Coordinates of C-alpha atoms in Angstrom, one line a residue:
Chain A
X243 CA 156.6 96.1 -12.7
X244 CA 160.2 97.5 -13.0
X245 CA 162.9 95.3 -13.5
X246 CA 162.1 92.0 -11.5
X247 CA 165.8 91.5 -10.5
X248 CA 165.4 94.8 -9.0
X249 CA 162.5 94.3 -7.3
X250 CA 163.7 91.0 -6.0
X251 CA 166.8 92.8 -4.7
X252 CA 164.5 95.4 -2.5
X253 CA 162.4 92.9 -1.1
X254 CA 165.7 90.5 -0.3
X255 CA 167.0 93.4 1.6
X256 CA 164.3 93.5 4.1
X257 CA 165.2 90.2 5.3
X258 CA 168.0 90.6 7.8
X259 CA 168.9 87.0 7.2
X260 CA 170.6 87.6 3.8
X261 CA 172.6 90.5 5.4
X262 CA 173.8 88.5 8.4
X263 CA 177.2 88.4 9.4
X264 CA 176.3 85.2 11.7
X265 CA 177.4 81.4 10.6
X266 CA 175.0 81.6 8.0
X267 CA 176.3 84.2 6.1
X268 CA 176.3 83.7 2.8
X269 CA 173.7 80.5 2.5
X270 CA 171.3 79.9 -0.2
X271 CA 167.7 79.1 1.6
X272 CA 165.6 77.0 -0.8
X273 CA 163.5 76.0 2.4
X274 CA 160.8 78.1 2.4
X275 CA 157.7 75.6 1.9
X276 CA 159.3 74.5 5.3
X277 CA 159.5 78.1 7.0
X278 CA 159.8 81.6 5.5
X279 CA 162.4 83.8 6.3
X280 CA 161.1 87.1 8.2
X281 CA 161.5 90.7 7.5
X282 CA 162.7 93.1 9.6
X283 CA 159.1 94.5 10.2
X284 CA 157.7 91.6 11.7
X285 CA 160.8 90.9 14.2
X286 CA 160.7 94.3 15.1
X287 CA 156.8 94.0 15.5
X288 CA 157.4 91.0 17.9
X289 CA 160.6 93.2 19.8
X290 CA 158.6 96.1 20.2
X291 CA 155.7 94.2 21.9
X292 CA 157.6 92.6 24.2
X293 CA 159.8 96.2 25.2
X294 CA 156.9 98.4 25.1
X295 CA 153.4 97.0 25.2
X296 CA 153.7 93.6 27.0
X297 CA 150.7 92.8 29.3
X298 CA 148.3 89.9 29.2
X299 CA 145.1 90.9 27.2
X300 CA 141.3 90.8 27.8
X301 CA 140.4 91.6 31.4
X302 CA 143.2 94.0 32.3
X303 CA 141.8 97.4 33.5
X304 CA 144.9 99.1 33.0
X305 CA 146.1 100.9 29.8
X306 CA 149.0 98.8 29.0
X307 CA 146.5 95.5 28.9
X308 CA 144.2 97.6 26.9
X309 CA 146.8 98.5 24.3
X310 CA 148.3 94.9 24.2
X311 CA 144.5 93.7 23.4
X312 CA 143.9 96.1 20.9
X313 CA 147.3 95.2 19.2
X314 CA 145.9 91.2 18.9
X315 CA 142.5 92.0 18.3
X316 CA 144.0 94.8 15.3
X317 CA 145.8 91.5 13.8
X318 CA 143.0 89.6 14.1
X319 CA 140.9 92.5 11.6
X320 CA 144.0 92.4 9.5
X321 CA 144.1 88.5 8.8
X322 CA 140.3 88.5 8.5
X323 CA 140.4 91.5 5.6
X324 CA 143.2 89.2 4.3
X325 CA 141.2 86.2 3.8
X326 CA 138.0 87.9 2.8
X327 CA 136.1 87.1 5.9
X328 CA 133.1 89.3 6.6
X329 CA 133.5 88.8 10.1
X330 CA 136.7 88.7 12.1
X331 CA 134.9 86.4 15.0
X332 CA 135.7 83.7 12.7
X333 CA 139.4 84.2 12.9
X334 CA 141.1 81.9 15.5
X335 CA 144.4 82.1 16.5
X336 CA 146.0 78.6 17.2
X337 CA 149.5 77.5 16.9
X338 CA 149.4 76.4 13.5
X339 CA 147.8 74.9 10.6
X340 CA 148.1 71.8 12.5
X341 CA 146.3 72.8 15.5
X342 CA 143.8 74.1 13.4
X343 CA 142.8 70.9 11.7
X344 CA 143.0 69.3 15.0
X345 CA 140.3 71.4 16.1
X346 CA 138.3 70.8 13.4
X347 CA 138.5 67.3 13.1
X348 CA 138.1 67.2 17.0
X349 CA 135.5 69.7 17.2
X350 CA 133.5 69.5 14.1
X351 CA 134.3 65.7 13.6
X352 CA 133.3 64.7 16.7
X353 CA 129.8 66.5 16.9
X354 CA 128.9 65.3 12.9
X355 CA 130.9 62.4 12.0
X356 CA 129.2 58.6 12.6
X357 CA 129.7 55.0 11.4
X358 CA 129.8 54.8 7.4
X359 CA 130.8 58.7 6.9
X360 CA 133.7 59.6 4.5
X361 CA 136.2 61.9 4.8
X362 CA 137.4 63.3 1.5
X363 CA 141.0 63.8 1.3
X364 CA 143.3 63.9 -1.8
X365 CA 146.6 61.7 -2.1
X366 CA 148.3 65.1 -1.9
X367 CA 147.9 65.8 1.5
X368 CA 150.2 66.6 4.3
X369 CA 150.6 64.5 7.4
X370 CA 148.5 67.3 9.2
X371 CA 145.5 66.9 7.0
X372 CA 145.5 63.4 7.1
X373 CA 146.4 62.0 10.9
X374 CA 143.6 64.4 12.7
X375 CA 141.1 63.1 10.4
X376 CA 142.4 59.1 10.8
X377 CA 142.0 59.9 14.7
X378 CA 138.5 61.2 14.9
X379 CA 137.4 58.2 12.3
X380 CA 139.0 55.8 15.1
X381 CA 136.6 57.5 17.3
X382 CA 133.7 57.8 15.0
X383 CA 134.2 54.9 13.0
X384 CA 134.2 57.3 9.6
X385 CA 136.8 56.6 7.5
X386 CA 139.1 58.5 4.8
X387 CA 138.2 58.2 0.9
X388 CA 141.3 59.4 -1.0
X389 CA 141.1 61.3 -4.5
X390 CA 143.7 59.5 -6.5
X391 CA 146.4 61.6 -8.6
X392 CA 148.2 60.8 -11.6
X393 CA 152.3 60.6 -11.9
X394 CA 152.4 64.3 -12.0
X395 CA 150.3 65.0 -9.2
X396 CA 147.0 65.8 -10.8
X397 CA 143.8 65.4 -9.1
X398 CA 141.6 62.5 -10.7
X399 CA 138.8 65.4 -10.8
X400 CA 136.2 62.9 -11.9
X401 CA 136.6 60.6 -8.7
X402 CA 136.3 63.5 -6.8
X403 CA 133.0 64.6 -8.1
X404 CA 131.7 61.0 -8.3
X405 CA 132.7 60.5 -4.7
X406 CA 131.0 64.1 -3.7
X407 CA 127.9 63.0 -5.2
X408 CA 127.7 59.7 -4.0
X409 CA 126.2 60.1 -1.1
X410 CA 128.5 59.1 1.7
X411 CA 131.2 61.8 2.0
X412 CA 130.2 64.0 5.4
X413 CA 133.4 65.9 4.9
X414 CA 136.0 67.0 2.6
X415 CA 139.5 68.2 3.6
X416 CA 141.6 69.7 0.9
X417 CA 145.1 70.9 0.2
X418 CA 145.2 74.2 -1.6
X419 CA 148.6 74.1 -2.7
X420 CA 150.8 70.8 -2.2
X421 CA 153.8 71.0 0.3
X422 CA 155.7 68.5 -1.4
X423 CA 155.3 69.4 -5.1
X424 CA 153.9 72.7 -5.3
X425 CA 151.1 71.1 -7.5
X426 CA 147.7 73.9 -7.0
X427 CA 144.7 71.9 -6.2
X428 CA 141.4 73.7 -8.4
X429 CA 139.2 73.8 -5.3
X430 CA 136.6 75.8 -6.8
X431 CA 134.4 73.3 -8.4
X432 CA 135.1 71.0 -5.6
X433 CA 133.9 73.0 -3.1
X434 CA 130.5 74.2 -5.0
X435 CA 129.5 70.5 -5.7
X436 CA 130.4 69.8 -2.4
X437 CA 128.4 72.3 -1.0
X438 CA 125.7 71.6 -3.2
X439 CA 125.7 68.3 -1.0
X440 CA 125.8 69.5 2.2
X441 CA 129.1 68.5 2.8
X442 CA 131.1 70.1 5.1
X443 CA 134.7 71.4 3.6
X444 CA 138.0 72.4 4.8
X445 CA 141.0 73.8 2.8
X446 CA 144.5 73.7 4.2
X447 CA 145.9 76.9 2.8
X448 CA 149.2 76.9 4.4
X449 CA 151.7 76.6 0.8
X450 CA 148.7 78.8 -0.9
X451 CA 148.1 82.2 1.3
X452 CA 152.1 83.3 0.3
X453 CA 151.5 82.9 -3.4
X454 CA 148.2 84.1 -4.3
X455 CA 145.0 86.0 -3.1
X456 CA 142.5 83.6 -1.3
X457 CA 138.7 85.3 -0.3
X458 CA 137.1 82.1 1.6
X459 CA 133.9 84.2 1.2
X460 CA 134.1 83.6 -2.6
X461 CA 135.5 80.1 -2.4
X462 CA 132.5 79.1 -0.3
X463 CA 134.2 76.9 1.9
X464 CA 133.5 76.2 5.7
X465 CA 136.9 76.4 7.3
X466 CA 140.2 77.7 5.6
X467 CA 143.5 77.2 8.0
X468 CA 147.0 78.5 7.6
X469 CA 150.3 78.7 9.6
X470 CA 152.1 82.2 10.7
X471 CA 155.6 81.2 10.0
X472 CA 155.0 80.2 6.1
X473 CA 154.0 83.6 5.0
X474 CA 156.9 85.6 6.8
X475 CA 155.4 85.6 10.4
X476 CA 156.6 84.1 13.5
X477 CA 156.4 80.0 14.2
X478 CA 153.4 79.4 16.9
X479 CA 150.9 81.1 15.8
X480 CA 148.1 80.1 13.0
X481 CA 144.9 80.7 11.8
X482 CA 141.6 78.9 11.8
X483 CA 138.9 80.7 9.7
X484 CA 135.8 79.6 9.8
X485 CA 131.8 80.2 9.5
X486 CA 130.3 81.7 12.4
X487 CA 127.5 79.2 12.5
X488 CA 130.3 76.3 12.5
X489 CA 132.0 77.9 15.6
X490 CA 129.1 78.7 17.4
X491 CA 127.7 75.0 17.0
X492 CA 130.8 72.9 17.6
X493 CA 131.9 72.5 21.1
X494 CA 135.3 74.2 22.4
X495 CA 138.3 72.0 21.8
X496 CA 140.5 73.1 24.8
X497 CA 139.1 74.1 28.2
X498 CA 140.7 77.1 30.3
X499 CA 141.0 80.6 31.4
X500 CA 139.6 83.5 28.5
X501 CA 137.2 81.0 26.7
X502 CA 134.3 81.2 29.6
X503 CA 131.4 83.5 30.3
X504 CA 131.3 82.1 34.2
X505 CA 132.4 78.7 35.7
X506 CA 131.5 76.7 39.0
X507 CA 132.2 73.4 39.8
X508 CA 128.4 72.4 38.6
X509 CA 129.3 73.6 35.1
X510 CA 130.5 76.4 32.9
X511 CA 129.4 78.5 30.2
X512 CA 131.3 79.1 27.2
X513 CA 132.5 82.6 25.6
X514 CA 131.4 83.6 22.4
X515 CA 133.5 83.5 19.2
X516 CA 136.1 83.7 18.9
X517 CA 137.2 83.6 22.6
X518 CA 135.8 80.1 23.2
X519 CA 138.3 78.7 21.1
X520 CA 141.4 80.7 22.3
X521 CA 141.7 78.8 26.1
X522 CA 144.6 80.4 28.0
X523 CA 146.9 83.0 27.3
X524 CA 147.4 83.1 23.6
X525 CA 150.6 83.8 21.2
X526 CA 150.1 87.7 21.6
X527 CA 153.4 88.8 20.3
X528 CA 153.0 86.2 17.5
X529 CA 149.7 87.4 16.3
X530 CA 150.8 90.8 16.6
X531 CA 153.9 90.1 14.3
X532 CA 151.5 88.0 11.7
X533 CA 149.6 91.2 11.6
X534 CA 152.7 93.0 10.5
X535 CA 153.8 90.1 7.8
X536 CA 150.2 90.2 6.3
X537 CA 150.5 93.7 6.1
X538 CA 154.2 93.3 4.6
X539 CA 152.5 90.7 1.8
X540 CA 150.0 93.3 1.1
X541 CA 152.7 95.9 0.6
X542 CA 154.6 94.0 -1.7
X543 CA 151.3 93.1 -3.1
X544 CA 150.5 89.6 -5.1
X545 CA 150.7 91.1 -8.6
X546 CA 154.7 91.6 -7.7
X547 CA 154.5 88.2 -5.9
X548 CA 153.0 86.1 -8.9
X549 CA 155.6 87.8 -11.3
X550 CA 158.5 86.7 -8.8
X551 CA 157.1 83.3 -8.4
X552 CA 156.4 82.5 -12.0
X553 CA 160.3 83.6 -12.8
X554 CA 161.7 81.8 -9.8
X555 CA 160.0 78.4 -10.9
X556 CA 160.6 78.7 -14.6
X557 CA 164.3 79.3 -13.6
X558 CA 164.7 76.2 -11.1
X559 CA 162.6 74.2 -13.1
X560 CA 164.8 74.8 -15.9
X561 CA 167.6 73.8 -14.2
X562 CA 166.4 70.5 -12.9
X563 CA 165.0 69.6 -16.5
X564 CA 168.7 70.5 -17.7
X565 CA 170.4 67.9 -15.7
X566 CA 170.6 64.4 -17.2
X567 CA 169.4 62.0 -14.5
X568 CA 166.9 64.3 -12.4
X569 CA 163.5 63.8 -13.0
X570 CA 161.1 66.7 -12.2
X571 CA 157.5 66.2 -10.8
X572 CA 154.8 68.0 -11.9
X573 CA 153.2 70.1 -14.8
X574 CA 154.3 73.9 -14.9
X575 CA 151.0 75.4 -15.5
X576 CA 149.3 74.7 -12.4
X577 CA 152.7 74.8 -9.9
X578 CA 154.4 77.6 -7.5
X579 CA 156.9 77.8 -5.0
X580 CA 157.8 74.5 -5.1
X581 CA 160.2 72.6 -7.7
X582 CA 160.4 68.7 -6.7
X583 CA 162.7 66.1 -8.3
X584 CA 164.4 62.9 -7.7
X585 CA 166.9 60.4 -9.3
X586 CA 166.7 57.2 -10.2
X587 CA 170.7 56.4 -9.3
X588 CA 171.1 59.2 -6.4
X589 CA 169.5 59.4 -3.1
X590 CA 167.7 62.5 -2.1
X591 CA 169.8 62.8 0.9
X592 CA 172.6 62.3 -0.9
X593 CA 172.0 65.2 -3.1
X594 CA 171.0 67.7 0.2
X595 CA 174.2 66.5 2.0
X596 CA 176.3 67.4 -1.2
X597 CA 174.3 71.0 -1.7
X598 CA 174.7 71.4 2.1
X599 CA 178.5 71.6 1.8
X600 CA 177.8 74.1 -0.9
X601 CA 175.9 76.1 1.7
X602 CA 172.6 75.4 -0.2
X603 CA 169.7 74.4 2.1
X604 CA 167.3 72.3 0.7
X605 CA 164.4 69.7 2.0
X606 CA 164.9 66.0 1.0
X607 CA 162.6 63.1 2.1
X608 CA 158.7 62.2 2.6
X609 CA 157.9 66.0 3.3
X610 CA 155.2 65.0 6.0
X611 CA 153.3 63.1 2.9
X612 CA 154.7 59.8 2.9
X613 CA 151.2 58.5 1.2
X614 CA 152.1 60.9 -1.7
X615 CA 155.7 59.2 -2.2
X616 CA 154.5 55.6 -1.9
X617 CA 151.9 57.0 -4.8
X618 CA 154.7 58.3 -7.0
X619 CA 156.9 55.0 -6.2
X620 CA 160.0 56.8 -4.8
X621 CA 161.3 57.0 -1.5
X622 CA 161.1 61.0 -1.4
X623 CA 162.6 64.2 -3.5
X624 CA 164.7 66.7 -3.2
X625 CA 162.4 69.7 -3.0
X626 CA 163.7 73.2 -4.0
X627 CA 161.2 75.9 -2.7
X628 CA 161.4 79.3 -3.3
X629 CA 160.7 82.7 -1.7
X630 CA 160.3 86.1 -3.0
X631 CA 163.5 86.9 -1.8
X632 CA 165.3 84.3 -4.0
X633 CA 167.6 85.7 -6.5
X634 CA 169.1 84.7 -9.7
X635 CA 172.5 84.1 -7.9
X636 CA 171.0 81.7 -5.3
X637 CA 169.8 79.5 -8.5
X638 CA 173.3 80.2 -10.5
X639 CA 174.9 78.7 -7.6
X640 CA 171.7 75.6 -7.1
X641 CA 172.7 74.9 -10.6
X642 CA 176.5 75.0 -10.3
X643 CA 176.4 72.7 -7.2
X644 CA 173.7 70.3 -8.6
X645 CA 175.7 69.8 -12.0
X646 CA 178.7 69.0 -9.5
X647 CA 176.6 66.7 -7.3
X648 CA 175.2 64.6 -10.0
X649 CA 178.8 64.2 -11.7
X650 CA 180.3 63.2 -8.3
X651 CA 177.3 60.6 -6.9
X652 CA 176.7 59.1 -10.1
Chain B
X1236 CA 193.3 62.5 10.4
X1237 CA 192.6 60.6 7.0
X1238 CA 192.1 63.2 4.5
X1239 CA 188.5 63.5 3.9
X1240 CA 188.7 63.5 -0.1
X1241 CA 190.0 59.8 0.7
X1242 CA 186.9 59.3 3.3
X1243 CA 184.6 60.4 0.8
X1244 CA 185.9 58.1 -1.6
X1245 CA 185.9 55.0 0.8
X1246 CA 181.9 55.6 1.4
X1247 CA 181.0 56.5 -2.5
X1248 CA 182.8 52.9 -3.1
X1249 CA 181.0 51.0 -0.5
X1250 CA 177.6 52.6 -2.2
X1251 CA 178.3 52.0 -5.3
X1252 CA 179.7 48.5 -5.1
X1253 CA 178.5 47.4 -1.7
X1254 CA 180.1 44.4 0.0
X1255 CA 177.9 41.5 1.1
X1256 CA 175.2 42.8 -0.5
X1257 CA 172.1 40.1 -1.5
X1258 CA 168.5 39.5 -2.1
X1259 CA 167.3 38.3 1.0
X1260 CA 164.1 37.1 0.1
X1261 CA 165.2 33.4 0.6
X1262 CA 166.9 33.9 4.0
X1263 CA 166.0 33.0 7.4
X1264 CA 166.7 35.1 10.5
X1265 CA 166.4 38.7 8.4
X1266 CA 166.6 41.7 10.7
X1267 CA 164.8 44.5 9.3
X1268 CA 164.8 48.1 10.1
X1269 CA 163.3 51.4 8.4
X1270 CA 164.5 55.1 8.5
X1271 CA 161.4 56.8 10.0
X1272 CA 163.0 60.2 8.3
X1273 CA 163.3 59.4 5.1
X1274 CA 161.8 55.5 4.6
X1275 CA 165.2 53.5 3.7
X1276 CA 165.1 50.0 4.2
X1277 CA 167.9 48.1 6.4
X1278 CA 167.9 44.2 6.5
X1279 CA 170.5 42.1 7.6
X1280 CA 170.7 38.4 7.8
X1281 CA 172.6 36.6 10.4
X1282 CA 174.6 33.4 9.7
X1283 CA 176.9 31.8 12.3
X1284 CA 179.2 29.0 11.0
X1285 CA 181.7 27.0 13.2
X1286 CA 180.9 30.0 15.9
X1287 CA 182.0 32.6 13.3
X1288 CA 179.5 34.8 11.9
X1289 CA 178.4 35.7 7.9
X1290 CA 176.4 38.7 7.8
X1291 CA 174.6 39.8 4.5
X1292 CA 172.7 42.8 3.9
X1293 CA 170.1 44.3 1.5
X1294 CA 169.8 47.7 2.7
X1295 CA 168.1 49.9 0.3
X1296 CA 169.0 53.7 0.9
X1297 CA 171.5 56.7 0.7
X1298 CA 175.2 56.7 0.8
X1299 CA 175.4 56.7 4.5
X1300 CA 172.9 53.6 5.0
X1301 CA 174.1 51.6 2.4
X1302 CA 178.1 52.2 3.0
X1303 CA 177.6 51.8 6.7
X1304 CA 175.6 48.4 5.9
X1305 CA 178.4 47.5 3.8
X1306 CA 181.3 48.4 6.4
X1307 CA 179.5 46.7 9.3
X1308 CA 179.4 43.0 7.4
X1309 CA 183.2 43.7 6.3
X1310 CA 184.2 44.5 10.0
X1311 CA 181.9 41.9 11.8
X1312 CA 181.9 38.9 9.4
X1313 CA 184.9 35.9 10.8
X1314 CA 183.8 37.5 14.3
X1315 CA 182.3 35.5 17.1
X1316 CA 178.7 36.5 18.2
X1317 CA 180.1 37.8 21.5
X1318 CA 183.2 39.6 19.8
X1319 CA 181.1 40.6 17.1
X1320 CA 178.2 42.5 19.6
X1321 CA 181.5 44.0 21.7
X1322 CA 182.8 45.5 18.2
X1323 CA 179.3 47.2 17.6
X1324 CA 178.9 48.5 20.9
X1325 CA 182.4 50.2 20.8
X1326 CA 181.4 51.6 17.6
X1327 CA 178.1 53.0 18.6
X1328 CA 179.6 54.2 21.8
X1329 CA 182.3 56.3 19.8
X1330 CA 179.9 57.2 17.1
X1331 CA 177.1 58.2 19.0
X1332 CA 178.5 59.9 22.3
X1333 CA 181.2 61.9 20.4
X1334 CA 184.4 60.1 21.7
X1335 CA 187.6 60.7 20.0
X1336 CA 188.5 57.8 17.7
X1337 CA 191.2 55.3 19.0
X1338 CA 194.6 55.3 17.1
X1339 CA 193.8 51.7 15.6
X1340 CA 190.3 52.8 14.1
X1341 CA 190.2 51.4 10.5
X1342 CA 189.7 53.9 7.7
X1343 CA 186.4 52.4 6.9
X1344 CA 185.0 53.3 10.4
X1345 CA 186.8 56.4 10.0
X1346 CA 184.8 57.3 6.8
X1347 CA 181.5 56.5 8.5
X1348 CA 182.6 59.0 11.1
X1349 CA 182.6 61.5 8.4
X1350 CA 178.8 61.6 8.4
X1351 CA 178.9 63.0 11.9
X1352 CA 179.2 66.6 10.6
X1353 CA 175.4 66.2 10.1
X1354 CA 173.4 65.3 12.6
X1355 CA 170.6 64.0 10.4
X1356 CA 173.0 61.8 8.8
X1357 CA 174.2 60.1 11.9
X1358 CA 170.9 58.2 12.2
X1359 CA 171.4 57.0 8.7
X1360 CA 174.6 55.1 9.6
X1361 CA 173.4 54.1 13.1
X1362 CA 170.5 52.5 11.9
X1363 CA 172.7 49.5 10.4
X1364 CA 174.7 49.4 14.1
X1365 CA 171.6 49.2 16.0
X1366 CA 169.7 46.6 13.9
X1367 CA 172.7 44.2 14.2
X1368 CA 173.4 45.1 18.1
X1369 CA 169.5 44.1 18.7
X1370 CA 169.8 40.9 16.6
X1371 CA 172.7 39.7 18.3
X1372 CA 171.2 40.3 21.8
X1373 CA 168.4 38.4 21.2
X1374 CA 168.7 34.4 20.8
X1375 CA 167.7 33.5 17.5

């Protein structure tokens, strides 16, 4: 790759947030794991849809509706290809990863789980991959089994393998990359072992798809989910990929228009997939813009993304490790995009407030992963999360502000 | 309006050396609360001697949470239950509803108002006052 800083500078110029003249001019944005900034082409795709193509999809027998439908379905194809799916009907548009997991928990779990069954999750999970399973457990009397982690966030693989082969686990729902720590879970051997036992496998890829290529066919899981807004797309649009067989077997999640073949008061015949899971008018412009975001990622390329990620992570980790009193969580080798740390003396909220006065946006607290924080024995962390648009100056400003904060607050 | 640097120093001094803070494990009448956003824990023990309140706390949290708890005890100790309740309600009314600070506001309360700049931190300050308000309206 050409000079990395030159490449970051080119990428950064694609994101109007960083060249704005508005209230948040000159801010350092280090909260990409919460939501990414959006490139011009994504913003323009949504704008163009509303300005030129806006009509409801499917069923409209006029050219605008046909064009809107084509744009929406093209996005489905783009995402299918991006995930390495062989069949674009396996892509369901949802509101986000949270809704995707709820759909699977309610529809697959409601149909397949019963008393005594276990749902295997990790101690790293976001609440979105805990609470939906607790809700279906309450209805089915299944229960959660949690794979423990060590102090650095590494999974106890032996525990996981023993649980998988123990005969009780019916479903395994794993995070691919931890939103709170950036730890990457080695999902491939776990999926392989689980499939040998006939266990249903869902992977939460919300933090993964921005950083490395994912191929659901090669992974061999049954379902994979992510949110559009974390991969440079709009909020309110997300993806559920699941195997055709799964989607055909499980009941619809919501009822309404567009998900039916015929309705009368005696009964309803559901539509084929994917329409069966897309009741009501979907976020059409959001889907179209998400397709554009995927094209953007393809254009930047995962080789360049990996190089930039590695540099950003290394520099951010180095800053945190060089400041007395700050403790970084995780091993360098298997982390991506997130540098999470804490201080025994300074509360994370106080550090974040201090950074905010220097126009630096980071996130603090439990990062929607309270069980993880309890396991680590801390109330929360300060999380610096990095995007391919963050440059050396962003991290220099972080370093300067963090050093002042620690001196001031200690 | 006091110099913001002085207000910051007041918060930091109450954070680093909180007043009326002690372990409440053996206390009766302890009122607890948790900040749902960050998990910070607030705890107040309320005693009354000859009609005068003596409040101690064991709040574990950020500067806003600890300083708010510390300043609260300083403001309320020595007041009657009714007087304290009136004080708490008046503070919360000003703090939460964006009313201008009265002329005679103490510099400590003014320091807590500093956190109003950040909507996310308003809760850190207010939970202490809300917890004590609820305790005072509830017969012990």
